[in-house]
CSV table of C-alpha atoms and ligand atoms in Angstrom, one decimal:
chain,number,residue,atom,x,y,z
A,1,MET,CA,0.0,0.0,0.0
A,2,THR,CA,1.4,3.4,-1.0
A,3,ILE,CA,0.3,6.6,0.6
A,4,SER,CA,0.6,9.9,-1.2
A,5,THR,CA,0.0,13.5,0.0
A,6,HIS,CA,-2.5,15.5,-2.0
A,7,ILE,CA,-3.4,19.2,-2.1
A,8,ALA,CA,-7.1,19.3,-1.1
A,9,GLY,CA,-7.3,23.1,-0.6
A,10,TYR,CA,-5.4,26.3,-0.4
A,11,GLY,CA,-5.9,29.7,1.3
A,12,ALA,CA,-4.1,32.9,2.1
A,13,TYR,CA,-4.2,36.0,4.2
A,14,LEU,CA,-2.5,39.3,3.6
A,15,PRO,CA,-2.8,42.1,6.2
A,16,SER,CA,-4.9,45.1,5.0
A,17,LYS,CA,-2.1,47.7,5.4
A,18,ILE,CA,-0.1,48.2,2.2
A,19,LEU,CA,3.3,49.9,2.2
A,20,THR,CA,4.2,51.0,-1.3
A,21,ASN,CA,7.7,51.9,-2.6
A,22,ARG,CA,6.6,55.5,-2.7
A,23,ASP,CA,5.6,55.2,1.0
A,24,LEU,CA,9.1,54.0,1.7
A,25,GLU,CA,10.6,57.0,0.0
A,26,SER,CA,9.4,59.1,3.0
A,27,ILE,CA,11.0,56.8,5.5
A,28,ILE,CA,14.4,56.0,4.1
A,29,ASP,CA,16.7,57.2,1.3
A,30,THR,CA,15.4,55.1,-1.5
A,31,SER,CA,13.2,55.3,-4.7
A,32,ASP,CA,10.5,53.4,-6.3
A,33,ALA,CA,12.7,53.2,-9.4
A,34,TRP,CA,15.6,51.6,-7.5
A,35,ILE,CA,13.5,49.1,-5.7
A,36,GLN,CA,11.6,48.0,-8.8
A,37,SER,CA,14.7,47.8,-11.1
A,38,ARG,CA,16.7,45.8,-8.5
A,39,THR,CA,13.9,43.5,-7.2
A,40,GLY,CA,10.6,43.8,-9.1
A,41,ILE,CA,8.8,44.7,-5.8
A,42,LYS,CA,6.1,47.5,-6.0
A,43,GLN,CA,4.5,47.1,-2.6
A,44,ARG,CA,4.3,44.8,0.5
A,45,HIS,CA,1.6,44.1,3.2
A,46,ILE,CA,2.4,44.9,6.8
A,47,ALA,CA,0.7,43.3,9.8
A,48,ALA,CA,-1.2,45.5,12.2
A,49,ASP,CA,0.3,45.9,15.7
A,50,THR,CA,-2.5,43.7,17.0
A,51,GLU,CA,-1.8,40.9,14.5
A,52,ALA,CA,0.5,38.1,15.5
A,53,THR,CA,1.9,35.5,13.1
A,54,SER,CA,-0.7,33.0,14.4
A,55,ASP,CA,-3.5,35.4,13.4
A,56,LEU,CA,-2.3,35.5,9.8
A,57,ALA,CA,-1.8,31.7,9.8
A,58,THR,CA,-5.3,31.1,11.2
A,59,ALA,CA,-7.0,33.3,8.7
A,60,ALA,CA,-5.2,31.5,5.8
A,61,ALA,CA,-6.0,28.1,7.4
A,62,HIS,CA,-9.7,29.0,7.5
A,63,LYS,CA,-9.7,29.7,3.7
A,64,ALA,CA,-7.8,26.4,3.0
A,65,LEU,CA,-10.3,24.5,5.2
A,66,GLU,CA,-13.2,26.1,3.3
A,67,ARG,CA,-11.8,25.2,-0.1
A,68,ALA,CA,-11.1,21.6,1.1
A,69,GLU,CA,-14.6,21.4,2.6
A,70,TRP,CA,-13.2,20.3,5.9
A,71,GLN,CA,-14.1,21.3,9.4
A,72,PRO,CA,-11.3,22.4,11.8
A,73,GLN,CA,-11.9,19.3,13.9
A,74,ASP,CA,-11.2,17.1,10.8
A,75,VAL,CA,-7.5,18.2,10.9
A,76,ASP,CA,-5.1,15.9,12.7
A,77,MET,CA,-1.9,17.8,12.1
A,78,ILE,CA,-0.9,21.5,11.8
A,79,ILE,CA,2.6,22.5,10.7
A,80,VAL,CA,3.6,26.1,10.6
A,81,ALA,CA,6.7,27.2,8.8
A,82,THR,CA,7.8,30.4,10.4
A,83,THR,CA,10.8,32.4,11.5
A,84,THR,CA,8.7,35.0,13.2
A,85,PRO,CA,6.8,33.0,15.9
A,86,ASP,CA,4.3,34.6,18.3
A,87,TYR,CA,6.4,33.5,21.3
A,88,THR,CA,9.8,31.9,21.9
A,89,PHE,CA,7.6,29.0,22.9
A,90,PRO,CA,5.1,27.4,22.5
A,91,ALA,CA,5.1,26.6,18.7
A,92,THR,CA,2.9,29.0,16.7
A,93,ALA,CA,1.2,25.9,15.3
A,94,THR,CA,-0.3,25.3,18.8
A,95,ARG,CA,-1.7,28.8,18.9
A,96,VAL,CA,-3.2,28.1,15.4
A,97,GLN,CA,-4.7,24.9,16.7
A,98,ASP,CA,-6.3,26.7,19.6
A,99,LYS,CA,-7.6,29.6,17.5
A,100,LEU,CA,-9.0,27.2,14.8
A,101,LYS,CA,-10.5,25.0,17.5
A,102,ALA,CA,-8.9,22.1,15.8
A,103,GLY,CA,-9.2,19.6,18.6
A,104,SER,CA,-5.9,18.0,19.7
A,105,ALA,CA,-4.3,17.9,16.2
A,106,ILE,CA,-0.5,17.4,16.3
A,107,ALA,CA,1.0,20.9,16.1
A,108,PHE,CA,4.5,22.1,15.7
A,109,ASP,CA,6.7,24.6,13.8
A,110,VAL,CA,9.4,24.2,11.2
A,111,GLN,CA,12.1,26.8,11.1
A,112,ALA,CA,14.1,26.9,7.9
A,113,VAL,CA,13.5,30.6,7.1
A,114,CYS,CA,12.5,31.2,3.5
A,115,ALA,CA,13.0,27.5,2.8
A,116,GLY,CA,10.6,26.6,5.6
A,117,PHE,CA,7.6,25.8,3.5
A,118,VAL,CA,9.3,23.2,1.3
A,119,HIS,CA,10.8,21.6,4.5
A,120,ALA,CA,7.3,21.5,6.1
A,121,LEU,CA,5.9,19.8,3.0
A,122,ALA,CA,8.6,17.1,3.2
A,123,VAL,CA,7.9,16.6,6.9
A,124,CYS,CA,4.1,16.3,6.3
A,125,SER,CA,4.5,13.9,3.4
A,126,SER,CA,6.9,11.6,5.4
A,127,MET,CA,4.6,11.6,8.4
A,128,MET,CA,1.6,10.8,6.2
A,129,LYS,CA,3.5,7.9,4.7
A,130,ASP,CA,4.1,6.7,8.3
A,131,GLY,CA,0.4,6.9,9.0
A,132,MET,CA,0.7,9.6,11.6
A,133,ALA,CA,-1.8,12.0,10.0
A,134,GLU,CA,-4.5,11.9,7.3
A,135,LYS,CA,-5.6,15.5,7.1
A,136,ALA,CA,-3.1,18.3,7.7
A,137,LEU,CA,-2.7,22.0,7.4
A,138,VAL,CA,0.8,23.1,6.3
A,139,ILE,CA,1.0,26.9,6.7
A,140,GLY,CA,3.8,29.4,5.9
A,141,ALA,CA,3.2,32.5,8.0
A,142,GLU,CA,5.5,35.5,8.7
A,143,THR,CA,5.6,38.9,10.2
A,144,PHE,CA,9.0,39.8,8.9
A,145,SER,CA,8.2,43.5,9.4
A,146,ARG,CA,9.0,42.9,13.1
A,147,ILE,CA,12.6,41.8,12.5
A,148,LEU,CA,13.6,44.4,9.9
A,149,ASP,CA,16.0,47.2,10.6
A,150,TRP,CA,13.9,50.0,9.2
A,151,SER,CA,16.9,52.2,8.9
A,152,ASP,CA,18.7,49.7,6.7
A,153,ARG,CA,17.6,50.5,3.1
A,154,SER,CA,19.4,47.5,1.7
A,155,THR,CA,17.1,45.0,3.5
A,156,CYS,CA,13.9,46.7,4.7
A,157,VAL,CA,12.6,47.3,1.2
A,158,LEU,CA,12.7,43.6,0.4
A,159,PHE,CA,10.2,42.0,2.8
A,160,GLY,CA,6.5,41.8,3.6
A,161,ASP,CA,4.1,40.0,5.9
A,162,GLY,CA,1.5,37.3,5.0
A,163,ALA,CA,0.4,33.7,5.3
A,164,GLY,CA,-0.5,30.9,2.9
A,165,ALA,CA,-1.9,27.5,3.8
A,166,LEU,CA,-2.4,24.1,2.1
A,167,ALA,CA,-4.9,21.5,3.2
A,168,LEU,CA,-3.1,18.2,2.6
A,169,GLN,CA,-4.7,14.8,2.5
A,170,ALA,CA,-3.2,11.3,2.7
A,171,LYS,CA,-4.6,9.0,0.0
A,172,GLN,CA,-3.9,5.3,-0.4
A,173,ASN,CA,-3.2,3.5,-3.7
A,174,ASN,CA,-3.8,6.7,-5.7
A,175,PRO,CA,-4.3,5.7,-9.3
A,176,GLU,CA,-4.0,9.3,-10.7
A,177,GLY,CA,-0.4,9.7,-9.3
A,178,ALA,CA,-1.3,13.1,-7.8
A,179,GLY,CA,0.4,14.5,-4.7
A,180,ILE,CA,3.8,15.3,-3.4
A,181,ILE,CA,6.2,13.3,-5.6
A,182,LYS,CA,9.6,14.1,-4.1
A,183,THR,CA,11.3,16.8,-2.0
A,184,LEU,CA,15.1,17.4,-1.8
A,185,LEU,CA,16.5,19.5,1.0
A,186,ARG,CA,20.0,20.9,1.7
A,187,ALA,CA,21.8,23.1,4.2
A,188,GLN,CA,25.2,24.8,4.4
A,189,GLY,CA,25.7,26.1,7.9
A,190,THR,CA,29.1,27.6,7.1
A,191,ASP,CA,27.2,30.3,5.2
A,192,PHE,CA,25.4,31.5,8.3
A,193,ARG,CA,26.7,35.1,8.1
A,194,SER,CA,25.3,35.7,4.6
A,195,LEU,CA,21.8,36.0,6.0
A,196,TYR,CA,20.8,35.9,9.7
A,197,VAL,CA,19.1,37.8,12.5
A,198,ASP,CA,21.5,39.2,15.1
A,199,GLY,CA,19.5,38.2,18.1
A,200,GLY,CA,18.2,35.1,19.9
A,201,ALA,CA,17.3,33.7,23.4
A,202,SER,CA,20.7,32.0,23.9
A,203,THR,CA,22.9,34.7,22.4
A,204,ASN,CA,22.0,38.2,23.5
A,205,GLY,CA,18.4,37.7,24.6
A,206,LYS,CA,17.1,40.2,22.0
A,207,ILE,CA,14.8,39.6,19.0
A,208,GLY,CA,17.4,41.1,16.7
A,209,HIS,CA,17.3,42.4,13.1
A,210,LEU,CA,17.8,40.8,9.8
A,211,ARG,CA,21.4,41.1,8.4
A,212,MET,CA,22.3,40.2,4.8
A,213,ASP,CA,25.1,40.1,2.3
A,214,GLY,CA,22.7,40.7,-0.6
A,215,LYS,CA,25.1,40.0,-3.5
A,216,ASP,CA,26.3,36.7,-1.9
A,217,VAL,CA,22.7,35.5,-1.2
A,218,PHE,CA,21.8,36.4,-4.8
A,219,LYS,CA,24.6,34.3,-6.3
A,220,LYS,CA,24.0,31.4,-4.0
A,221,ALA,CA,20.2,31.5,-4.6
A,222,VAL,CA,20.6,31.3,-8.4
A,223,THR,CA,23.2,28.5,-8.4
A,224,ARG,CA,21.9,26.3,-5.6
A,225,LEU,CA,18.3,26.5,-6.7
A,226,ALA,CA,19.1,25.8,-10.3
A,227,ASP,CA,21.3,22.8,-9.2
A,228,ILE,CA,18.8,21.3,-6.8
A,229,SER,CA,15.9,21.7,-9.3
A,230,GLN,CA,18.0,20.0,-12.0
A,231,GLU,CA,18.9,17.2,-9.6
A,232,LEU,CA,15.2,16.6,-8.8
A,233,LEU,CA,14.2,16.6,-12.4
A,234,ASP,CA,17.0,14.2,-13.3
A,235,GLN,CA,16.1,11.9,-10.5
A,236,GLN,CA,12.5,11.7,-11.8
A,237,GLY,CA,13.6,11.4,-15.4
A,238,LEU,CA,11.9,14.7,-16.2
A,239,ASP,CA,12.9,17.7,-18.3
A,240,ALA,CA,12.2,21.3,-17.4
A,241,GLN,CA,9.8,21.4,-20.3
A,242,ASP,CA,7.7,18.8,-18.5
A,243,ILE,CA,6.9,21.3,-15.7
A,244,ASP,CA,3.6,23.1,-16.0
A,245,TRP,CA,4.3,25.7,-13.2
A,246,PHE,CA,7.6,26.7,-11.8
A,247,ILE,CA,6.8,28.1,-8.3
A,248,PRO,CA,9.9,29.7,-6.9
A,249,HIS,CA,10.3,31.4,-3.5
A,250,GLN,CA,9.5,35.1,-4.2
A,251,ALA,CA,12.7,36.8,-3.1
A,252,ASN,CA,13.6,38.9,-6.0
A,253,GLN,CA,12.4,39.0,-9.6
A,254,ARG,CA,16.0,39.1,-10.9
A,255,ILE,CA,16.8,35.8,-9.0
A,256,VAL,CA,13.6,34.2,-10.4
A,257,ASP,CA,14.5,35.4,-14.0
A,258,ALA,CA,18.1,34.1,-13.7
A,259,LEU,CA,16.8,30.8,-12.4
A,260,GLY,CA,14.3,30.5,-15.3
A,261,ARG,CA,17.2,31.2,-17.8
A,262,LYS,CA,19.5,28.6,-16.2
A,263,LEU,CA,16.7,25.9,-16.2
A,264,ARG,CA,15.4,27.0,-19.6
A,265,ILE,CA,11.9,27.6,-18.3
A,266,PRO,CA,9.8,30.1,-20.3
A,267,ALA,CA,8.7,33.1,-18.3
A,268,ALA,CA,5.1,32.3,-19.0
A,269,LYS,CA,5.5,29.1,-16.9
A,270,ILE,CA,7.0,31.0,-13.9
A,271,ALA,CA,4.5,32.0,-11.2
A,272,THR,CA,5.2,35.3,-9.5
A,273,THR,CA,3.6,37.5,-6.9
A,274,ILE,CA,6.8,39.4,-6.0
A,275,ALA,CA,5.5,42.8,-7.2
A,276,SER,CA,2.6,42.9,-4.9
A,277,HIS,CA,3.7,40.7,-1.9
A,278,ALA,CA,7.5,41.3,-1.8
A,279,ASN,CA,9.5,38.5,0.0
A,280,THR,CA,7.2,36.9,2.6
A,281,SER,CA,9.8,34.2,3.5
A,282,ALA,CA,8.1,30.9,4.4
A,283,ALA,CA,4.7,32.3,3.2
A,284,SER,CA,5.7,33.1,-0.3
A,285,ILE,CA,5.2,29.8,-2.0
A,286,PRO,CA,1.7,29.1,-0.6
A,287,LEU,CA,0.8,32.7,-1.3
A,288,VAL,CA,1.6,32.1,-5.0
A,289,ILE,CA,-0.4,28.8,-5.0
A,290,ASP,CA,-3.4,30.7,-3.6
A,291,SER,CA,-3.1,33.5,-6.1
A,292,TYR,CA,-2.6,31.3,-9.2
A,293,GLY,CA,-5.2,28.8,-7.9
A,294,GLN,CA,-7.8,31.6,-7.5
A,295,GLN,CA,-7.0,32.8,-11.0
A,296,GLY,CA,-7.7,29.3,-12.4
A,297,HIS,CA,-4.1,28.7,-13.6
A,298,LEU,CA,-3.6,25.5,-11.6
A,299,LYS,CA,-5.3,22.5,-13.1
A,300,PRO,CA,-5.5,18.9,-11.9
A,301,GLY,CA,-2.7,16.7,-13.2
A,302,GLN,CA,-0.3,19.6,-13.7
A,303,LEU,CA,3.3,19.3,-12.5
A,304,LEU,CA,4.5,22.0,-10.1
A,305,LEU,CA,8.1,22.5,-9.2
A,306,MET,CA,8.6,24.6,-6.1
A,307,GLN,CA,11.9,25.7,-4.7
A,308,ALA,CA,13.3,28.1,-2.0
A,309,LEU,CA,16.5,29.2,-0.4
A,310,GLY,CA,16.9,31.2,2.8
A,311,GLY,CA,18.9,31.8,6.0
A,312,GLY,CA,21.1,28.9,7.1
A,313,ILE,CA,21.7,28.7,4.3
A,314,SER,CA,19.0,26.2,3.8
A,315,TRP,CA,17.3,25.3,0.5
A,316,GLY,CA,15.1,22.8,-1.1
A,317,ALA,CA,12.9,21.8,-4.0
A,318,CYS,CA,9.6,20.0,-4.2
A,319,LEU,CA,7.9,18.3,-7.1
A,320,VAL,CA,4.1,18.0,-6.9
A,321,ARG,CA,1.4,16.7,-9.2
A,322,TYR,CA,-1.6,18.9,-8.6
B,401,LIG,N1,17.5,52.2,-2.3
B,401,LIG,C1,18.4,52.9,-3.0
B,401,LIG,N2,19.7,52.5,-3.0
B,401,LIG,C2,20.0,51.4,-2.3
B,401,LIG,C3,19.1,50.6,-1.6
B,401,LIG,C4,17.8,51.1,-1.6
B,401,LIG,N3,16.8,50.4,-1.0
B,401,LIG,N4,19.7,49.6,-1.1
B,401,LIG,C5,21.0,49.7,-1.5
B,401,LIG,N5,21.2,50.8,-2.2
B,401,LIG,C6,22.4,51.3,-2.8
B,401,LIG,C7,23.7,50.8,-2.1
B,401,LIG,O1,23.9,51.6,-0.9
B,401,LIG,C8,24.7,50.9,-3.1
B,401,LIG,O2,25.1,52.2,-3.2
B,401,LIG,P1,26.7,52.6,-3.4
B,401,LIG,O3,27.0,52.1,-4.8
B,401,LIG,O4,26.7,54.1,-3.4
B,401,LIG,O5,27.4,52.0,-2.3
B,401,LIG,C9,23.9,50.6,-4.4
B,401,LIG,O6,22.6,50.8,-4.1
B,401,LIG,C10,24.2,49.2,-4.9
B,401,LIG,O7,24.0,48.4,-3.9
B,401,LIG,P2,24.2,46.8,-4.1
B,401,LIG,O8,24.1,46.1,-2.8
B,401,LIG,O9,25.4,46.6,-4.9
B,401,LIG,O10,22.9,46.5,-5.0
B,401,LIG,P3,22.5,45.2,-5.7
B,401,LIG,O11,22.4,45.5,-7.1
B,401,LIG,O12,23.4,44.0,-5.2
B,401,LIG,O13,21.1,45.0,-5.1
B,401,LIG,C11,19.9,43.6,-3.6
B,401,LIG,C12,20.9,44.7,-3.8
B,401,LIG,C13,18.6,44.0,-4.2
B,401,LIG,C14,19.7,43.3,-2.1
B,401,LIG,C15,20.4,42.4,-4.3
B,401,LIG,O14,21.7,42.1,-3.8
B,401,LIG,C16,19.6,41.2,-4.0
B,401,LIG,O15,18.5,41.1,-4.5
B,401,LIG,N6,20.1,40.2,-3.3
B,401,LIG,C17,19.3,39.0,-3.0
B,401,LIG,C18,19.0,39.1,-1.6
B,401,LIG,C19,17.6,38.6,-1.3
B,401,LIG,O16,16.7,38.5,-2.1
B,401,LIG,N7,17.4,38.3,0.0
B,401,LIG,C20,16.2,37.9,0.4
B,401,LIG,C21,16.3,36.9,1.5
B,401,LIG,S1,17.1,35.4,0.9
B,401,LIG,C22,16.0,34.8,-0.1
B,401,LIG,O17,14.9,34.9,0.2
B,401,LIG,C23,16.6,34.1,-1.3
């Protein structure tokens, strides 16, 4: 008996406050032209002071449940991929379980920064294969606005807040071959200083701010994501042309374009929301799925290739038949 993990629903939540590039011009020494030409970003959403990461995650989860036609109590596992948890502990997923009223579903967080969502998909799929859960919510949720240094123009213009959720269902002996096919994950801890937050409970007891060597991260993102994607395609005997939708982490339009060129994927097959969402870290991939799903672009049977890289440096790629 084989068990596969299917997408049964998707949902998203974006805070109502929008911060445009023009708005940023009045806060720091930057310009809409610079931000757009270097990143493709036009605006980002910013959580209200009263909104915690679990609030964003819960709102996205409700939408995914609606689309899957599940009740909260049907869910037996909740995984939240986040780097900006509500509290140092407990896991934000347990706050989501409580807010959703999802009974006593297994609930824990996965922390792999921008690569968190692909890590969470791999964990969910493995646990479903082990029979530990049948109906799960995998949520990417972030309030990166809280860890940005708003005086550092080289980083604060890049990120936004938001949450995206997938309802995932274990299916036995699935004849259509749909679901998560394979995930590859990698990490290189020696690259820690390229992208990190300079705070933590066991270092200086502060929350800290994001620090980044942008050029280094840019180069590593393009080469490592191209390599891991090619490795995954080769393992599966596939060619880039077999992919219907390429769903990269939304860090920067130039990274996405370079990746597309390296993998020879036409721009029309690359899903992007970077202009309106900016980089929402672990939330970016499920936010794209929600946006493209709602526009009717995602169709049953299509092959989706997701990939992401972030602090660690950690990265991964995930192949899914929708
Ligand atoms: N507005 C105006 N000028 C700026 C800004 C800004 N917001 N930020 C930097 N500059 C200036 C710099 O000070 C520098 O000025 P100088 O030449 O007088 O010293 C000039 O612009 C060029 O700076 P660079 O850092 O060389 O700019 P670059 O072309 O490398 O672009 C960027 C910077 C956009 C951060 C780029 O390196 C990048 O996209 N890196 C990838 C990082 C990323 O996406 N990280 C997200 C997290 S990781 C992930 O999700 C994959």
